[in-house]
Structure formats: structure tokens, C-alpha cells
Tab-separated table of C-alpha atoms in Angstrom:
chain	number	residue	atom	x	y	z
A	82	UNK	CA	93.621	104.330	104.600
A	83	UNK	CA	96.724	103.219	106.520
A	84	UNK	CA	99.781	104.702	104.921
A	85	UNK	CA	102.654	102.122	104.535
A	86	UNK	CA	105.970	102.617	103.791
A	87	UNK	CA	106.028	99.103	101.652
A	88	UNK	CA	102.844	98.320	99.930
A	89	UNK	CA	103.805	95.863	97.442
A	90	UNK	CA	101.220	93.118	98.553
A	91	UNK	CA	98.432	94.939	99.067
A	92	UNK	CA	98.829	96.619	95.267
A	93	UNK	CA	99.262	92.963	93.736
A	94	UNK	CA	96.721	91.692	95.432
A	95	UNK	CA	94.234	94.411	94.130
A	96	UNK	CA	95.559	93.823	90.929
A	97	UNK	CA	97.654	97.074	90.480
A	98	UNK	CA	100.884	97.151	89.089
A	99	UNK	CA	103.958	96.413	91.463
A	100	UNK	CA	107.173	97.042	90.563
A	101	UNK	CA	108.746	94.217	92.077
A	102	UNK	CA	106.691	90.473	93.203
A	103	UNK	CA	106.033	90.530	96.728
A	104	UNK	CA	106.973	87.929	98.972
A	105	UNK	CA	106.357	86.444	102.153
A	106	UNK	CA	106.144	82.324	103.370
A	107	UNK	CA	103.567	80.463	105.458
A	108	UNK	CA	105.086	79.432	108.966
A	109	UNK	CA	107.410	82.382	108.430
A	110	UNK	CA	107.045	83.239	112.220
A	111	UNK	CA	107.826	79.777	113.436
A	112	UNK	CA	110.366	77.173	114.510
A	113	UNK	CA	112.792	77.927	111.784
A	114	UNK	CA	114.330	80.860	113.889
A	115	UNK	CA	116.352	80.080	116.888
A	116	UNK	CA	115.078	83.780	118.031
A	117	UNK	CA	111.555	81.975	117.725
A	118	UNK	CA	112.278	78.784	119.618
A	119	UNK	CA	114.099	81.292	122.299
A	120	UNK	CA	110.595	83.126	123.139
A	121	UNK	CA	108.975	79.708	123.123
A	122	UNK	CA	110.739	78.385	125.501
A	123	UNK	CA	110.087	82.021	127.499
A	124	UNK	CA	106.515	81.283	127.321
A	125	UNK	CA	106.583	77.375	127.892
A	126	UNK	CA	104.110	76.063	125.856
A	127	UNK	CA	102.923	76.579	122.002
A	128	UNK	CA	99.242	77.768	123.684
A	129	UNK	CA	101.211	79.919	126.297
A	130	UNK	CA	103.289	81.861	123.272
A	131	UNK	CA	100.164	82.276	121.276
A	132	UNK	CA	98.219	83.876	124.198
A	133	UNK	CA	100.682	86.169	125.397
A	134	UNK	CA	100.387	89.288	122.849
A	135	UNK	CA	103.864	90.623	123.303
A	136	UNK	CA	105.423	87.260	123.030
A	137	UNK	CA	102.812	86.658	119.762
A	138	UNK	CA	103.917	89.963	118.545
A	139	UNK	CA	107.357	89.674	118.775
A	140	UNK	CA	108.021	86.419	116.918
A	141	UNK	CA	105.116	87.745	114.340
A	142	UNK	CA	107.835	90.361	113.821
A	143	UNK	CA	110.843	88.533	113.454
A	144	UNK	CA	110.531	87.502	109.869
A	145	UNK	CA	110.226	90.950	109.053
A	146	UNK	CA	113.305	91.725	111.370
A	147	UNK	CA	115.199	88.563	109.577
A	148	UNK	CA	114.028	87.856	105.936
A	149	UNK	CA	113.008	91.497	104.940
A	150	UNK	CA	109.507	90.156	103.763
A	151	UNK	CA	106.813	92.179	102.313
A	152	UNK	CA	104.214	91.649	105.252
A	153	UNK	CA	103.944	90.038	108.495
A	154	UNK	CA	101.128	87.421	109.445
A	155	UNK	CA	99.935	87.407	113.077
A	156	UNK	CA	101.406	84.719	115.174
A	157	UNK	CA	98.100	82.568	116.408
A	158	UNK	CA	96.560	79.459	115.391
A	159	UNK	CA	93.661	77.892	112.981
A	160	UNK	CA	92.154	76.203	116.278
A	161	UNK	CA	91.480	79.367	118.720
A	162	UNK	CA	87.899	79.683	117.357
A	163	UNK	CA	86.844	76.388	118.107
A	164	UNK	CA	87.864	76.891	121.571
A	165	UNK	CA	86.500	80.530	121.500
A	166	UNK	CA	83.322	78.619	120.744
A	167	UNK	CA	83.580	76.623	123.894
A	168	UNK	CA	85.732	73.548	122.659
A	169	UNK	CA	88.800	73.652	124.130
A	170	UNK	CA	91.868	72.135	122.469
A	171	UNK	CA	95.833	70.872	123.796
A	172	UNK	CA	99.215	70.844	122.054
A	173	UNK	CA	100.185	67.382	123.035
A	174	UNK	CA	104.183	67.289	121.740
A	175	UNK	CA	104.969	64.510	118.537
A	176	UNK	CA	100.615	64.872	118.326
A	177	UNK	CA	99.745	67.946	117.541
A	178	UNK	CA	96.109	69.614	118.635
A	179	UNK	CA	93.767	67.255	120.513
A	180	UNK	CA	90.115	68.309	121.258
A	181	UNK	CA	88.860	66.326	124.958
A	182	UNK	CA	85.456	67.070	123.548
A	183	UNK	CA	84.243	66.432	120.352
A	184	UNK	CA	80.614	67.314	118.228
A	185	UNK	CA	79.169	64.304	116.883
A	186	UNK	CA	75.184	65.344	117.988
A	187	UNK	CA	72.633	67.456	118.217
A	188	UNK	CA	73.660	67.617	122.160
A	189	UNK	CA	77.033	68.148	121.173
A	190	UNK	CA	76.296	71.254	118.992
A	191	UNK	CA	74.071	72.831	121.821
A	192	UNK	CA	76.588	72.841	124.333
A	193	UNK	CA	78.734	75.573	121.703
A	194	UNK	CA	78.538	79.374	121.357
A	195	UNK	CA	79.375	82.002	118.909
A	196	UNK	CA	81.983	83.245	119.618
A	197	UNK	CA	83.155	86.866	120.882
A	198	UNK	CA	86.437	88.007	119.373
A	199	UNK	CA	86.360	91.082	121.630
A	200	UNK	CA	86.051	88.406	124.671
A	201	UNK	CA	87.477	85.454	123.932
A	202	UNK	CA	90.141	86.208	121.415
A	203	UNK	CA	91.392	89.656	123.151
A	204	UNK	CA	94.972	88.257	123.090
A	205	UNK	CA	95.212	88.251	119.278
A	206	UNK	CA	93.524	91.690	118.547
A	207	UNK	CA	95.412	92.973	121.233
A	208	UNK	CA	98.969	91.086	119.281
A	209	UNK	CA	97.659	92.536	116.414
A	210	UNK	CA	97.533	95.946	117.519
A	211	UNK	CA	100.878	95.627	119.334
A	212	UNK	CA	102.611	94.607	115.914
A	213	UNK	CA	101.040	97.370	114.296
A	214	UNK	CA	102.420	99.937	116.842
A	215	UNK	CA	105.985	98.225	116.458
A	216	UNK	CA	105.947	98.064	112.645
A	217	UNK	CA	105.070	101.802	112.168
A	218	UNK	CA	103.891	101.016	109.012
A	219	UNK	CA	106.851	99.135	107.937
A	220	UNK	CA	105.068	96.339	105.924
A	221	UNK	CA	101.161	94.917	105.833
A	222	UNK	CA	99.694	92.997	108.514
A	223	UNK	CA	98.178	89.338	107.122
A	224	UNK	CA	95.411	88.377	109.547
A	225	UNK	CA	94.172	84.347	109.119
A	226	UNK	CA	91.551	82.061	110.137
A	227	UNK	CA	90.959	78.792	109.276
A	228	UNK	CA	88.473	77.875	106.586
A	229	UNK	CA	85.002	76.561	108.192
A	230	UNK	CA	85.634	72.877	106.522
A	231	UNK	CA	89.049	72.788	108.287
A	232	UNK	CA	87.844	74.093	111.767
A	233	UNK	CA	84.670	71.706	111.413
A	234	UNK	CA	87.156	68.289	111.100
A	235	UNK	CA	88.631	68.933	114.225
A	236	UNK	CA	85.902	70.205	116.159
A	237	UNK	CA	84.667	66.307	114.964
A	238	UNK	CA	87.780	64.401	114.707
A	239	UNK	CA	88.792	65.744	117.946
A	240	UNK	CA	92.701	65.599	116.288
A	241	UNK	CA	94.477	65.393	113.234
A	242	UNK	CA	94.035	62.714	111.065
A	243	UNK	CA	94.539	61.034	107.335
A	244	UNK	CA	91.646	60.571	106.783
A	245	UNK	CA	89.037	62.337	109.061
A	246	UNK	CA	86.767	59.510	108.890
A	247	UNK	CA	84.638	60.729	111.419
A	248	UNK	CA	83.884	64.214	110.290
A	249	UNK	CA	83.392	63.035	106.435
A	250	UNK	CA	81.051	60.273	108.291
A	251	UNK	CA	78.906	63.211	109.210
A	252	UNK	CA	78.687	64.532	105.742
A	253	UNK	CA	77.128	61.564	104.791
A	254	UNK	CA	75.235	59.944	107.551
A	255	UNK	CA	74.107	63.512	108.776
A	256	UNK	CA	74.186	66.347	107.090
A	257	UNK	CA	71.763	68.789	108.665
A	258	UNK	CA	73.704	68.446	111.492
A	259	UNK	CA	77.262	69.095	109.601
A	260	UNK	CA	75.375	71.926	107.877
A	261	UNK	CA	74.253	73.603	111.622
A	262	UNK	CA	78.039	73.085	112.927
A	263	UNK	CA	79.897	74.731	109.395
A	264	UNK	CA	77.416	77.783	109.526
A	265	UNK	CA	77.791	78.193	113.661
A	266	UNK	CA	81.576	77.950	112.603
A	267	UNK	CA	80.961	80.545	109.285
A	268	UNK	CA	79.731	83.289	111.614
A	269	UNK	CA	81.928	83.427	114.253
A	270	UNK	CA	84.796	83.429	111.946
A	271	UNK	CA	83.280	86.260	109.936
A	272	UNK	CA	83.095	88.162	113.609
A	273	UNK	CA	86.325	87.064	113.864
A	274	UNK	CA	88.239	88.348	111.086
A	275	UNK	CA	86.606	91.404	111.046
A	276	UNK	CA	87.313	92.256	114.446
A	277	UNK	CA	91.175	91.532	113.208
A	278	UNK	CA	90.716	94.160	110.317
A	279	UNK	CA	89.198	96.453	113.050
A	280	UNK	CA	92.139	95.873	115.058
A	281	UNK	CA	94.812	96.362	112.143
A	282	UNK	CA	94.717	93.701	109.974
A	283	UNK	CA	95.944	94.851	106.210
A	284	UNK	CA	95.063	91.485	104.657
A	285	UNK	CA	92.829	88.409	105.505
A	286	UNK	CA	93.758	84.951	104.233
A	287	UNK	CA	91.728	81.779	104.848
A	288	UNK	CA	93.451	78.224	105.174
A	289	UNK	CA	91.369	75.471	104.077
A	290	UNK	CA	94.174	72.919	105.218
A	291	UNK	CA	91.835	69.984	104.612
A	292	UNK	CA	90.123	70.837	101.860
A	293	UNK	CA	91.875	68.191	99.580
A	294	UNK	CA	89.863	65.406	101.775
A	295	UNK	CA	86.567	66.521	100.312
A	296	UNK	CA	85.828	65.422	96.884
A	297	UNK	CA	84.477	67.473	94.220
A	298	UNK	CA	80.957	67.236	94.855
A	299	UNK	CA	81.396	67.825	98.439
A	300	UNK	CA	83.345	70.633	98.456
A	301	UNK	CA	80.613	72.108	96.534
A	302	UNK	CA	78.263	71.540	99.573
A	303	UNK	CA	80.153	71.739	102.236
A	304	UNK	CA	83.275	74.712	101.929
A	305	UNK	CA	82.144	76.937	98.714
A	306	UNK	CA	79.008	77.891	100.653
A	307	UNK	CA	80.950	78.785	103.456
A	308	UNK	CA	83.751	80.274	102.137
A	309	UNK	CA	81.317	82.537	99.955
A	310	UNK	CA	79.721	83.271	102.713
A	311	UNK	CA	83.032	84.785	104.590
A	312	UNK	CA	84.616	86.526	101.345
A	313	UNK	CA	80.843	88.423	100.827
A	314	UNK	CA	80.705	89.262	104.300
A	315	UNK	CA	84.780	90.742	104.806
A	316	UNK	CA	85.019	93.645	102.453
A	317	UNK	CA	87.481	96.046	104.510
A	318	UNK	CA	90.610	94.405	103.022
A	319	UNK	CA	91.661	92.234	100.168
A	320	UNK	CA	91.208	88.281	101.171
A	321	UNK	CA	93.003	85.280	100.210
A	322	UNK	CA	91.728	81.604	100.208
A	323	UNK	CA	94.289	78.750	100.277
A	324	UNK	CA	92.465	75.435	99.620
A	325	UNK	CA	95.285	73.013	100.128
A	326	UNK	CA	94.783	69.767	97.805
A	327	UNK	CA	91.546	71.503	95.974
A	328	UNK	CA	93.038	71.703	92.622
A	329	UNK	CA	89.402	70.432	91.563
A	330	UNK	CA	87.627	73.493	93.212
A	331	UNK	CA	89.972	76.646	91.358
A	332	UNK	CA	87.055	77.703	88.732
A	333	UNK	CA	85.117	77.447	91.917
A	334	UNK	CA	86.932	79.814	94.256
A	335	UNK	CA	87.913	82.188	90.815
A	336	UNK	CA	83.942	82.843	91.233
A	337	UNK	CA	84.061	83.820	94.571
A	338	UNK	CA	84.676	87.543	96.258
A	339	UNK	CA	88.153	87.122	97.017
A	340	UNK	CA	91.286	88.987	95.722
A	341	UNK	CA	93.870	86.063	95.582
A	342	UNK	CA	93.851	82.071	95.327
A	343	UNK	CA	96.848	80.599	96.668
A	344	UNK	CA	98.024	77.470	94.761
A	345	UNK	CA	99.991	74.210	96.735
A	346	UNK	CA	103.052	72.686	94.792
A	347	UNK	CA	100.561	70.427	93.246
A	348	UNK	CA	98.880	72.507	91.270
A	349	UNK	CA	100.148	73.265	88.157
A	350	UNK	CA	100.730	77.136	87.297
A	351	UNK	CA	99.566	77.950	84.071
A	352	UNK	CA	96.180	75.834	84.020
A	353	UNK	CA	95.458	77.879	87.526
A	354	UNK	CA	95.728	80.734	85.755
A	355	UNK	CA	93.837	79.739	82.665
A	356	UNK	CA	90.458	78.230	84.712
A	357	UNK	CA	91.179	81.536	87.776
A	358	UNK	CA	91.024	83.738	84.851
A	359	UNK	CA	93.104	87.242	84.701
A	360	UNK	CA	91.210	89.143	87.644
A	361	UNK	CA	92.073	87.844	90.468
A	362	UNK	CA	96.053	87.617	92.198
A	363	UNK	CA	97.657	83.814	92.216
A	364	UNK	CA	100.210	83.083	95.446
A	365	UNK	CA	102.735	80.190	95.993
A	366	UNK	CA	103.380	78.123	94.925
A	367	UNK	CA	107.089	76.658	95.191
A	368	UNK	CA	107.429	73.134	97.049
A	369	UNK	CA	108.835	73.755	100.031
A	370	UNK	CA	110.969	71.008	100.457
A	371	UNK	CA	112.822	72.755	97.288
A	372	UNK	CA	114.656	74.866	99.904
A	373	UNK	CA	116.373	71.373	101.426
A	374	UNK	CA	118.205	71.950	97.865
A	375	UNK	CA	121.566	73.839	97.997
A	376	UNK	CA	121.437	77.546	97.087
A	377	UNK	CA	122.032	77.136	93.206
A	378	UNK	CA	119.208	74.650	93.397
A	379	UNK	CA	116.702	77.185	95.667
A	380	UNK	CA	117.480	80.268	92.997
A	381	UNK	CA	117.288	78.023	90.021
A	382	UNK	CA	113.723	76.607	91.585
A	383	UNK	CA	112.401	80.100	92.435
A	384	UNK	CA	113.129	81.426	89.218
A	385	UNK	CA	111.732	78.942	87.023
A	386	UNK	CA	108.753	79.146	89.348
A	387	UNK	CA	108.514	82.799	88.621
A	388	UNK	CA	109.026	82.652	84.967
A	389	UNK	CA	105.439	80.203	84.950
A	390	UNK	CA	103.357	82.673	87.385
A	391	UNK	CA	105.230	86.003	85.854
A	392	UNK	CA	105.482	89.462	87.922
A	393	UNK	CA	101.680	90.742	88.118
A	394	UNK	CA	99.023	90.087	89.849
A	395	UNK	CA	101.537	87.267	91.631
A	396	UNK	CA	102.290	87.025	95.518
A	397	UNK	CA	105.344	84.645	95.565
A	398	UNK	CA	105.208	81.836	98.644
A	399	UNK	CA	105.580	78.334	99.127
A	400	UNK	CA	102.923	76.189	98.445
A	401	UNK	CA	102.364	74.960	102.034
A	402	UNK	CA	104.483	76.703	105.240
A	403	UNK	CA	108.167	76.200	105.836
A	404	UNK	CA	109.399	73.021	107.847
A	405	UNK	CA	110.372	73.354	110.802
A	406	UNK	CA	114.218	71.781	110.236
A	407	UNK	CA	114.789	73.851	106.650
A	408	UNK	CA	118.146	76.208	107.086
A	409	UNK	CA	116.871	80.227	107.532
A	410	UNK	CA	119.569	80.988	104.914
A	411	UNK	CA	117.600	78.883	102.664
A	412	UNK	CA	114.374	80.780	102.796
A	413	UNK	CA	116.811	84.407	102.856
A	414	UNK	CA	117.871	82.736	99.362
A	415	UNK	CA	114.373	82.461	98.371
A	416	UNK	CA	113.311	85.740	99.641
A	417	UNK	CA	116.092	87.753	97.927
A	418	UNK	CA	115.651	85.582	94.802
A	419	UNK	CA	112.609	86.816	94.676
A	420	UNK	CA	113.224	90.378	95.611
A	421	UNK	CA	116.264	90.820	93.020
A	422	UNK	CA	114.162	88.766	89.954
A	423	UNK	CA	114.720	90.443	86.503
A	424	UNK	CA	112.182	89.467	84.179
């Protein structure tokens, strides 16, 4: 076992005591710092920056660097296993990812592979293993991957949407064929992750960004499966599932093999705890448009937030990633908030 010099989110998430709450934030390695936007702009393009493992590793860093938080989360993206799996996306600017070709058949699905982490995602286990080398131990290492329900509405959307009409289409109209795409999706995200533990990774946490789409009943069919399927298979590390707008599915993923359930501003802190139950870790959850408040308002918000979810068996976040235009001495407020919190 890796020896770190700060080990505060591993413990909570295992459920051991900590002697302070550990803290990080989604989209900590992102546009917020100028140093961030400076090694962009080095690498020209979002793609480019996430490709290039010294560039990934060096903004993965600079939270760390800035903020002082507990752990560091590989700089990558959700979408890099669809294209691993022969499905190429862009970063078109003001649109976000587009796919040129979409699944919506039988033909479609044919034309994909599993993927080979070793092959086609080199650049990230090799950014993970350069972050590891620079950190020395200095904090954990989150790795990520986006939940199979997530990855499978762009792979049939082809781009974001409000509604993803076209992927929840396939749920109904054709389901074997939704079912074939999710578990081609399942496995090479299980070969995925593990080949980021393998490569460093302290920590696994799985974003299920469109989760909230699905309603109860389909969840059920269509993510738990899946998401069982991932937290059975990666048993090297401690994983986390963040189900973003799934407040219906918490008694759901409490049953599952996972160490911590991360909780969005919606969901309300002491029934999470009441239908998770007292064995597994809670993160979040604190709106993060709370940090557009001035710095009385940030403490006063991250306090009462951390009176509700108290100081075990709690990882303290946002409850979806930093924006892109909130002030960095906002989130250092909420960071040392947390940090300096007397219960």
C-alpha cells in the first residue's frame, strides 16, 4: 500500500476516523485558474491539453499547488472511452462535445470495439503516472470515468442535450439494442478504470451526469445494473458514484459495492443519510453557485452545510463542479472553511 503523506480521503472514505473533513471540488483542475487557461492555450485545444500527459498532469496538479486540497483528480474527460471504442468526438467552442457518428442500430453497434486502455488511452495512464511521480505522495490520486448511462446518451445523442430524446427513444422503442451498447460500454470502462488503479489511481469515482433524465423505473434497468456491475468488478480502491439528479435512486446505490455516494445541491442531507444508511461515506454537496456569494456568505454556507452532513464518514465538495467564471479566492474560502471547521 502506497504510503501518503495526507490520507484524509482515503480514511473517510473507508469509513475510518479522520481528524479533520477532507476536501476537494469537481472541475478543480479547470478554467477557474488563469495558470490553467495559460497551458490551454499552450496546447491549443481542450482535446490537445487532455492528450498531452505533461500538460494533463500539470494542470491536474495545480489545485493541489493552489487550494491545498486533499487529493488531486486526473485531468481527462467522461467522453475518451467512447472514442477509445471507435467513436470519435470534437470540442466545438459555445457547443460542447459533438459525436460525427452516432449508434442508433444494430450496424451502428458493430462498427464499435472494446476498448484497450493500454492502447488507446496511453495518454491518461501515462498523466496518471506522471502526477504520481510529481506528487511524491503528497495527496491521493482520484481517477474518473463516466457512468455507462452517461457515456451511452452521447454515443446516441451524438451531443449534449435537455432532453436526450433520442437515446431515451432507444430505451423504449429498443431495448435489446440499448442493453448490447450499456454492457459493450460497462466493460470497457471496468478495463478502464482498472488500468487507472494499475497506473496509480488512489480513488475511482463514477459520474452519472445524466442520470436525473431517467426516471425511477428506468434507472433501475438501465444504470443500477451497470453501475453494479463496475463497483463488483473494481475492488483495488475505494469508489465513488455521483448520480447527478437521482435523488430517487440513493437506497439504490446505498446497496451497491461502493464506498461513497456523492449528493448534488438538490438533495437534501439528512434524508440521504437516513435511506444511504451509516456504512457508506456521503460527498458534496454545497451549491456551487453559493461561492458567487461574498466571503461571509461562502463560510456561513459551508458551515451550515457541514453542521447537516457532520465530520465522519463525510468528503466535503460541491454538489456539481465549479463554474468556470467563480473567483479562485472563493473556492480558497471554501477550502480553508472547510479545513479550519470546529465542530
Amino acid at each position: 500500500m502506497e504510503k501518503l503523506q495526507n490520507d484524509l480521503l482515503l480514511r473517510a472514505a473507508q469509513g475510518q476516523t479522520v481528524e479533520r473533513i477532507p476536501v476537494w471540488v469537481m472541475r478543480q483542475a479547470g478554467r477557474i485558474l488563469p495558470e490553467y487557461r495559460a497551458v490551454r492555450a499552450k496546447a491549443g485545444s481542450f482535446i490537445g491539453l487532455a492528450t498531452h500527459p505533461e500538460m494533463a498532469a500539470e494542470v491536474t496538479i495545480q489545485p493541489v499547488t493552489r487550494f491545498g486540497v486533499d487529493a488531486a483528480i486526473i485531468f481527462s474527460d467522461i467522453l475518451v472511452v467512447p472514442e477509445a471504442m471507435g467513436l470519435p468526438y470534437v470540442m466545438e467552442e459555445q457547443k460542447g462535445p459533438v459525436f460525427p457518428e452516432v449508434i442508433r442500430s444494430k450496424a451502428d453497434l458493430a462498427k464499435i470495439r472494446d476498448a484497450n486502455p493500454e492502447q488507446d488511452l496511453k495518454y491518461v495512464l501515462d498523466a496518471i503516472k506522471i502526477v504520481k511521480k510529481e506528487l511524491a505522495g503528497k495527496v491521493p490520486l482520484i481517477g474518473f470515468a463516466g457512468a455507462p448511462f452517461t457515456i451511452f446518451c452521447y454515443m446516441v445523442e451524438g451531443k449534449g442535450s435537455k432532453t436526450f430524446s433520442q437515446a431515451k427513444k432507444m430505451l423504449y422503442a429498443e431495448p435489446e439494442l440499448a442493453h448490447a451498447l450499456l454492457q459493450k460500454i460497462t466493460d470497457s470502462t471496468i478495463s478502464y478504470l482498472k488500468a487507472q488503479v494499475a497506473a496509480g489511481a488512489n480513488l475511482v469515482q463514477i459520474f452519472d451526469s445524466w442520470a436525473g433524465i431517467l426516471s425511477p423505473a428506468q434507472y433501475s434497468v438501465f444504470s443500477t445494473p451497470y453501475l453494479k456491475q463496475i463497483c463488483d468488478a473494481v475492488t483495488e480502491v475505494p469508489v465513488t458514484l455521483f448520480a447527478k439528479g437521482a435523488f430517487f435512486a440513493r437506497e439504490e446505490m446505498a446497496a451497491l459495492n461502493c464506498a461513497t455516494i456523492g449528493l448534488d445541491w438538490n438533495m437534501d442531507i439528512a434524508e440521504s443519510r437516513r435511506l444511504v444508511g451509516p456504512n457508506k461515506t456521503l460527498q458534496g454537496n454545497l451549491d456551487p453557485c453559493a461561492l458567487y456569494g461574498d466571503f461571509k456568505t461562502v463560510e456561513a454556507e459551508t458551515k451550515r452545510m457541514i453542521d447537516q452532513f457532520g465530520t465522519q464518514r463525510y468528503i466535503a465538495n460541491l454538489g456539481h463542479g465549479v463554474y468556470p467564471d467563480i473567483n479562485p479566492d472563493k473556492v480558497q474560502c471554501f477550502v480553508d472553511t472547510i479545513q479550519n471547521y470546529q465542530a
